[in-house]
């Protein structure tokens, strides 16, 4: 019997393979849950209000030997003699006695304003706040600060006042939404200094209320999680690469040209290999600010290829011989994937691509950019929904066709009936593994959204978010490896004859039929029994 390995593998061996895959899946979750720390860490800072009458390249330090002249609150006599343009909000990242590290990979900065309610100075609707932002760095505590970026940005100020706006409630604070300020794609230096001004004139920063304080949240990836993540990529990268090369080698040994499904499996292996490339090792030693954008492209290539594989995998087990093995037969499903991926790529290039030259850049800063971005995301979401609807319909049709073949089994000879039952079982097994993988991704995502960041089990702490990331990453690697292995061509072209002449005759006939179908019309025998025209 010729065909794919999944058609030649016994049920016992298939279950044994599934058992080992399950063990590796549990290990992936275990590594993230009990070994890796939380993926990210958020540090809260209270910006120091400094007197900054001088403009130019002067940097204001909130503490240390060269600290600035501070203002504790705006009710001081000194503060009342200053213009709003003379106030600089200074934040040193990280906190005293701490250091940043390249293992942190990225840094996000989010602002939170404390704005008091005043009857004569209320926050206007749909108001934008203008921020003159500067970022500097140094690698020791005695060197001068080196300017890294400077930009004047606008952000929408969205605040709510839950109680009635009366004079009795003056002094109470608005509830303001956090404002994303900066995204740095590489943390290559030990110390960073952030200086922020809120320039005021007749048309700038008017109607933003009475700001009392500015709070800053710095978010970065934990160095311990980065090491675990890179280690996993280093482990899976050669595994998938070797498996993909082995698979294509088996395909190349055949006397016919590869069919569409075999090409898609090869493309799936290549996309997983591309995702697994551990370039993070180099980003630790080099200041590569494009790493976040590159990681998004890696994930986009993999998921786009995976979606195309799913639709072709189902379609090749559904269509008849005339429509099979042609990419044009799936033009609108594949078109939806490509179109949605293209929109998300354009959005990512406009957002994170802009961060390469200006980390303070944001497409959400203007009403036009916000509307365009939301439109892109909604249209991409509609494309994905239409794709999954088409996929569900196709999966249902495949299983209905399999049900029709099962009804024909009683009329077949016993040997042939057992043979077909085995192939149908293995095909269903692989389809269920696919559905289980997608379901686990959704379930894990929901758990991370509704649960705390960690669970305590006695003396042990389970990091839920880390377990989700490493578990899903390991699961998709194991899924691709399983597809590559089970659908590689088998070299079992002949079966040993048994003492039963009838069984030998049936096996001989089955071998001839399989070889003919395999080399002339399609890659595997499973195609013929799941909705194809059987050639008897």
Tab-separated table of C-alpha atoms in Angstrom, residues 37-306:
chain	number	residue	atom	x	y	z
A	37	UNK	CA	8.289	34.691	35.183
A	38	UNK	CA	5.441	36.921	34.071
A	39	UNK	CA	5.914	38.048	30.434
A	40	UNK	CA	5.928	41.763	31.211
A	41	UNK	CA	6.579	44.044	34.132
A	42	UNK	CA	4.974	47.434	34.785
A	43	UNK	CA	6.835	50.053	36.838
A	44	UNK	CA	4.937	53.097	38.146
A	45	UNK	CA	6.608	56.500	38.369
A	46	UNK	CA	5.426	59.871	39.659
A	47	UNK	CA	6.860	62.543	37.398
A	48	UNK	CA	8.936	65.186	39.163
A	49	UNK	CA	7.904	68.766	38.428
A	50	UNK	CA	11.048	70.711	37.563
A	51	UNK	CA	11.630	74.373	36.840
A	52	UNK	CA	12.846	74.577	33.253
A	53	UNK	CA	13.090	78.160	32.094
A	54	UNK	CA	15.913	77.303	29.736
A	55	UNK	CA	15.119	75.741	26.402
A	56	UNK	CA	17.508	73.734	24.297
A	57	UNK	CA	19.459	70.585	25.134
A	58	UNK	CA	19.399	70.891	28.918
A	59	UNK	CA	18.091	67.727	30.568
A	60	UNK	CA	16.366	67.799	33.937
A	61	UNK	CA	17.115	64.985	36.402
A	62	UNK	CA	14.493	64.243	39.088
A	63	UNK	CA	17.090	63.029	41.613
A	64	UNK	CA	20.842	62.636	42.128
A	65	UNK	CA	23.654	65.143	42.458
A	66	UNK	CA	22.510	67.133	39.427
A	67	UNK	CA	18.837	67.091	40.241
A	68	UNK	CA	16.605	69.878	39.044
A	69	UNK	CA	14.864	72.578	41.048
A	70	UNK	CA	11.681	70.857	42.152
A	71	UNK	CA	8.116	72.033	42.674
A	72	UNK	CA	6.129	69.835	45.038
A	73	UNK	CA	2.753	71.266	44.065
A	74	UNK	CA	1.395	74.110	42.003
A	75	UNK	CA	0.102	75.971	45.060
A	76	UNK	CA	3.633	76.963	46.109
A	77	UNK	CA	4.696	80.569	45.815
A	78	UNK	CA	7.416	79.648	43.300
A	79	UNK	CA	4.960	77.807	41.110
A	80	UNK	CA	2.633	80.783	41.006
A	81	UNK	CA	5.413	82.943	39.593
A	82	UNK	CA	6.120	80.525	36.746
A	83	UNK	CA	4.592	80.228	33.348
A	84	UNK	CA	3.121	76.860	32.371
A	85	UNK	CA	5.779	76.599	29.661
A	86	UNK	CA	8.488	76.642	32.366
A	87	UNK	CA	7.361	73.362	33.950
A	88	UNK	CA	9.141	70.167	32.954
A	89	UNK	CA	7.889	66.759	34.077
A	90	UNK	CA	10.977	64.568	34.526
A	91	UNK	CA	11.052	60.785	34.872
A	92	UNK	CA	14.163	58.637	35.255
A	93	UNK	CA	13.797	55.076	33.976
A	94	UNK	CA	14.357	52.836	35.890
A	95	UNK	CA	14.001	53.598	39.579
A	96	UNK	CA	17.109	54.440	41.628
A	97	UNK	CA	19.589	51.554	42.109
A	98	UNK	CA	18.037	49.692	39.143
A	99	UNK	CA	19.234	49.181	35.564
A	100	UNK	CA	17.565	48.485	32.266
A	101	UNK	CA	18.771	45.535	30.175
A	102	UNK	CA	18.724	44.459	26.507
A	103	UNK	CA	16.924	41.322	27.719
A	104	UNK	CA	13.876	43.535	28.295
A	105	UNK	CA	13.443	43.635	24.479
A	106	UNK	CA	11.048	46.600	24.363
A	107	UNK	CA	9.688	49.449	26.487
A	108	UNK	CA	6.265	51.067	26.463
A	109	UNK	CA	5.466	54.314	28.251
A	110	UNK	CA	1.913	55.233	29.245
A	111	UNK	CA	0.809	58.524	30.827
A	112	UNK	CA	-1.860	59.038	33.471
A	113	UNK	CA	-2.876	62.605	34.382
A	114	UNK	CA	-4.274	63.692	37.740
A	115	UNK	CA	-6.655	66.521	36.775
A	116	UNK	CA	-8.698	68.362	39.374
A	117	UNK	CA	-12.183	69.624	38.630
A	118	UNK	CA	-12.626	73.385	38.610
A	119	UNK	CA	-15.777	75.223	37.672
A	120	UNK	CA	-13.801	77.843	35.750
A	121	UNK	CA	-11.369	75.389	34.132
A	122	UNK	CA	-13.209	72.300	33.003
A	123	UNK	CA	-12.081	69.713	30.468
A	124	UNK	CA	-13.692	70.319	27.109
A	125	UNK	CA	-15.188	67.564	24.964
A	126	UNK	CA	-12.987	65.923	22.313
A	127	UNK	CA	-9.957	67.888	23.444
A	128	UNK	CA	-6.373	67.005	22.496
A	129	UNK	CA	-3.368	67.487	24.749
A	130	UNK	CA	-0.057	68.568	23.213
A	131	UNK	CA	3.121	67.048	24.670
A	132	UNK	CA	6.659	68.238	23.984
A	133	UNK	CA	8.515	64.972	24.662
A	134	UNK	CA	12.224	64.260	24.806
A	135	UNK	CA	14.123	61.033	25.522
A	136	UNK	CA	17.793	60.751	26.476
A	137	UNK	CA	20.041	57.885	27.552
A	138	UNK	CA	23.360	57.034	29.163
A	139	UNK	CA	25.120	53.864	30.310
A	140	UNK	CA	26.623	55.020	33.618
A	141	UNK	CA	25.725	57.436	36.398
A	142	UNK	CA	28.364	60.085	35.649
A	143	UNK	CA	28.191	60.599	31.884
A	144	UNK	CA	26.216	63.375	30.253
A	145	UNK	CA	22.812	62.552	28.843
A	146	UNK	CA	22.697	61.898	25.091
A	147	UNK	CA	19.585	62.974	23.221
A	148	UNK	CA	17.888	60.053	21.510
A	149	UNK	CA	14.516	61.377	20.330
A	150	UNK	CA	12.540	64.580	20.528
A	151	UNK	CA	9.045	65.208	19.215
A	152	UNK	CA	5.926	67.292	19.774
A	153	UNK	CA	2.900	65.011	19.818
A	154	UNK	CA	-0.833	65.269	20.312
A	155	UNK	CA	-2.987	62.755	22.149
A	156	UNK	CA	-6.740	62.669	22.769
A	157	UNK	CA	-7.611	63.430	26.400
A	158	UNK	CA	-10.568	61.296	27.469
A	159	UNK	CA	-11.754	61.999	31.015
A	160	UNK	CA	-14.988	61.439	32.927
A	161	UNK	CA	-16.361	63.111	36.030
A	162	UNK	CA	-18.734	60.642	37.637
A	163	UNK	CA	-20.440	63.067	40.024
A	164	UNK	CA	-22.254	66.340	39.408
A	165	UNK	CA	-20.144	69.283	38.310
A	166	UNK	CA	-20.914	71.728	41.119
A	167	UNK	CA	-18.799	74.035	43.242
A	168	UNK	CA	-19.075	71.602	46.168
A	169	UNK	CA	-17.145	69.013	44.149
A	170	UNK	CA	-14.279	71.282	43.142
A	171	UNK	CA	-10.922	69.670	43.824
A	172	UNK	CA	-12.102	66.152	43.084
A	173	UNK	CA	-10.256	64.379	40.299
A	174	UNK	CA	-11.401	63.334	36.873
A	175	UNK	CA	-11.181	59.690	35.867
A	176	UNK	CA	-8.892	59.865	32.817
A	177	UNK	CA	-7.991	57.068	30.429
A	178	UNK	CA	-4.299	56.161	30.119
A	179	UNK	CA	-2.498	57.801	27.205
A	180	UNK	CA	0.067	55.719	25.263
A	181	UNK	CA	3.111	57.925	24.759
A	182	UNK	CA	6.065	55.889	23.510
A	183	UNK	CA	7.052	52.458	22.218
A	184	UNK	CA	10.755	51.677	22.061
A	185	UNK	CA	11.632	48.523	20.117
A	186	UNK	CA	14.990	47.952	21.816
A	187	UNK	CA	16.294	48.556	25.330
A	188	UNK	CA	19.995	48.886	24.524
A	189	UNK	CA	21.010	51.299	27.311
A	190	UNK	CA	21.022	51.132	31.085
A	191	UNK	CA	19.373	54.447	31.920
A	192	UNK	CA	16.766	56.601	30.204
A	193	UNK	CA	15.519	60.098	31.012
A	194	UNK	CA	12.136	61.392	29.927
A	195	UNK	CA	11.430	65.140	29.927
A	196	UNK	CA	7.891	66.273	29.106
A	197	UNK	CA	6.487	69.762	28.686
A	198	UNK	CA	2.883	70.827	28.149
A	199	UNK	CA	3.302	74.001	26.039
A	200	UNK	CA	0.491	76.512	26.336
A	201	UNK	CA	-0.617	79.295	23.971
A	202	UNK	CA	-3.898	80.581	22.599
A	203	UNK	CA	-4.559	77.420	20.570
A	204	UNK	CA	-2.534	74.755	22.368
A	205	UNK	CA	-3.445	72.878	25.568
A	206	UNK	CA	-6.558	74.950	26.125
A	207	UNK	CA	-9.482	73.295	27.870
A	208	UNK	CA	-7.493	70.420	29.392
A	209	UNK	CA	-8.409	71.247	33.000
A	210	UNK	CA	-6.127	71.860	35.977
A	211	UNK	CA	-3.338	69.256	35.911
A	212	UNK	CA	-1.959	68.457	39.352
A	213	UNK	CA	0.366	65.542	38.636
A	214	UNK	CA	1.565	63.291	35.870
A	215	UNK	CA	2.039	59.576	36.460
A	216	UNK	CA	4.072	57.392	34.125
A	217	UNK	CA	3.914	53.628	33.692
A	218	UNK	CA	6.889	51.927	32.060
A	219	UNK	CA	6.190	48.461	30.671
A	220	UNK	CA	8.911	46.095	29.498
A	221	UNK	CA	9.348	42.398	28.904
A	222	UNK	CA	10.852	40.468	31.791
A	223	UNK	CA	14.409	39.345	31.145
A	224	UNK	CA	13.723	35.895	32.599
A	225	UNK	CA	10.808	35.343	30.250
A	226	UNK	CA	12.924	36.503	27.296
A	227	UNK	CA	15.522	33.840	28.088
A	228	UNK	CA	12.882	31.111	28.319
A	229	UNK	CA	11.226	32.287	25.093
A	230	UNK	CA	14.479	32.408	23.111
A	231	UNK	CA	15.450	28.988	24.466
A	232	UNK	CA	12.180	27.509	23.210
A	233	UNK	CA	12.666	29.077	19.787
A	234	UNK	CA	16.217	27.723	19.688
A	235	UNK	CA	14.891	24.243	20.484
A	236	UNK	CA	12.000	24.230	17.992
A	237	UNK	CA	13.820	25.994	15.153
A	238	UNK	CA	16.146	23.110	14.121
A	239	UNK	CA	13.398	20.546	14.781
A	240	UNK	CA	10.938	22.108	12.328
A	241	UNK	CA	13.687	22.953	9.835
A	242	UNK	CA	14.963	19.370	9.731
A	243	UNK	CA	11.422	17.993	9.552
A	244	UNK	CA	10.575	20.328	6.639
A	245	UNK	CA	13.760	19.437	4.764
A	246	UNK	CA	13.112	15.721	5.375
A	247	UNK	CA	9.540	16.074	4.129
A	248	UNK	CA	10.562	17.776	0.890
A	249	UNK	CA	13.263	15.186	0.403
A	250	UNK	CA	10.645	12.449	0.567
A	251	UNK	CA	8.513	14.364	-1.939
A	252	UNK	CA	11.463	14.800	-4.304
A	253	UNK	CA	12.071	11.041	-4.408
A	254	UNK	CA	8.711	10.480	-6.089
A	255	UNK	CA	8.389	10.162	-9.856
A	256	UNK	CA	5.605	12.720	-10.169
A	257	UNK	CA	5.349	16.453	-9.541
A	258	UNK	CA	4.231	17.581	-6.056
A	259	UNK	CA	0.518	18.244	-5.760
A	260	UNK	CA	-1.084	21.319	-4.221
A	261	UNK	CA	-1.585	19.903	-0.724
A	262	UNK	CA	2.027	18.730	-0.545
A	263	UNK	CA	3.231	22.183	-1.573
A	264	UNK	CA	1.049	23.776	1.096
A	265	UNK	CA	2.433	21.466	3.790
A	266	UNK	CA	5.944	22.417	2.686
A	267	UNK	CA	4.990	26.121	2.796
A	268	UNK	CA	3.535	25.601	6.284
A	269	UNK	CA	6.831	24.100	7.430
A	270	UNK	CA	8.780	27.004	5.933
A	271	UNK	CA	6.530	29.595	7.606
A	272	UNK	CA	6.914	27.847	10.971
A	273	UNK	CA	10.682	27.761	10.465
A	274	UNK	CA	10.617	31.487	9.689
A	275	UNK	CA	8.638	32.130	12.881
A	276	UNK	CA	11.087	30.050	14.926
A	277	UNK	CA	14.260	31.849	13.818
A	278	UNK	CA	15.750	33.035	17.166
A	279	UNK	CA	16.957	36.439	15.990
A	280	UNK	CA	16.394	37.665	19.562
A	281	UNK	CA	19.864	36.324	20.399
A	282	UNK	CA	21.342	38.999	18.140
A	283	UNK	CA	18.951	41.709	19.324
A	284	UNK	CA	20.477	41.367	22.801
A	285	UNK	CA	23.815	42.589	21.459
A	286	UNK	CA	22.595	45.064	18.845
A	287	UNK	CA	20.183	47.981	19.033
A	288	UNK	CA	17.600	46.675	16.581
A	289	UNK	CA	14.559	48.875	17.015
A	290	UNK	CA	12.720	47.007	14.224
A	291	UNK	CA	12.404	43.768	16.203
A	292	UNK	CA	8.746	44.306	17.185
A	293	UNK	CA	7.795	44.931	13.565
A	294	UNK	CA	9.785	41.891	12.436
A	295	UNK	CA	8.057	39.668	15.011
A	296	UNK	CA	4.663	40.866	13.764
A	297	UNK	CA	5.670	39.976	10.191
A	298	UNK	CA	6.830	36.524	11.353
A	299	UNK	CA	3.489	35.823	13.009
A	300	UNK	CA	1.537	37.233	10.070
A	301	UNK	CA	3.331	34.989	7.570
A	302	UNK	CA	2.729	31.894	9.699
A	303	UNK	CA	-0.953	32.487	10.412
A	304	UNK	CA	-1.694	33.442	6.805
A	305	UNK	CA	-0.052	30.224	5.606
A	306	UNK	CA	-1.877	28.220	8.275
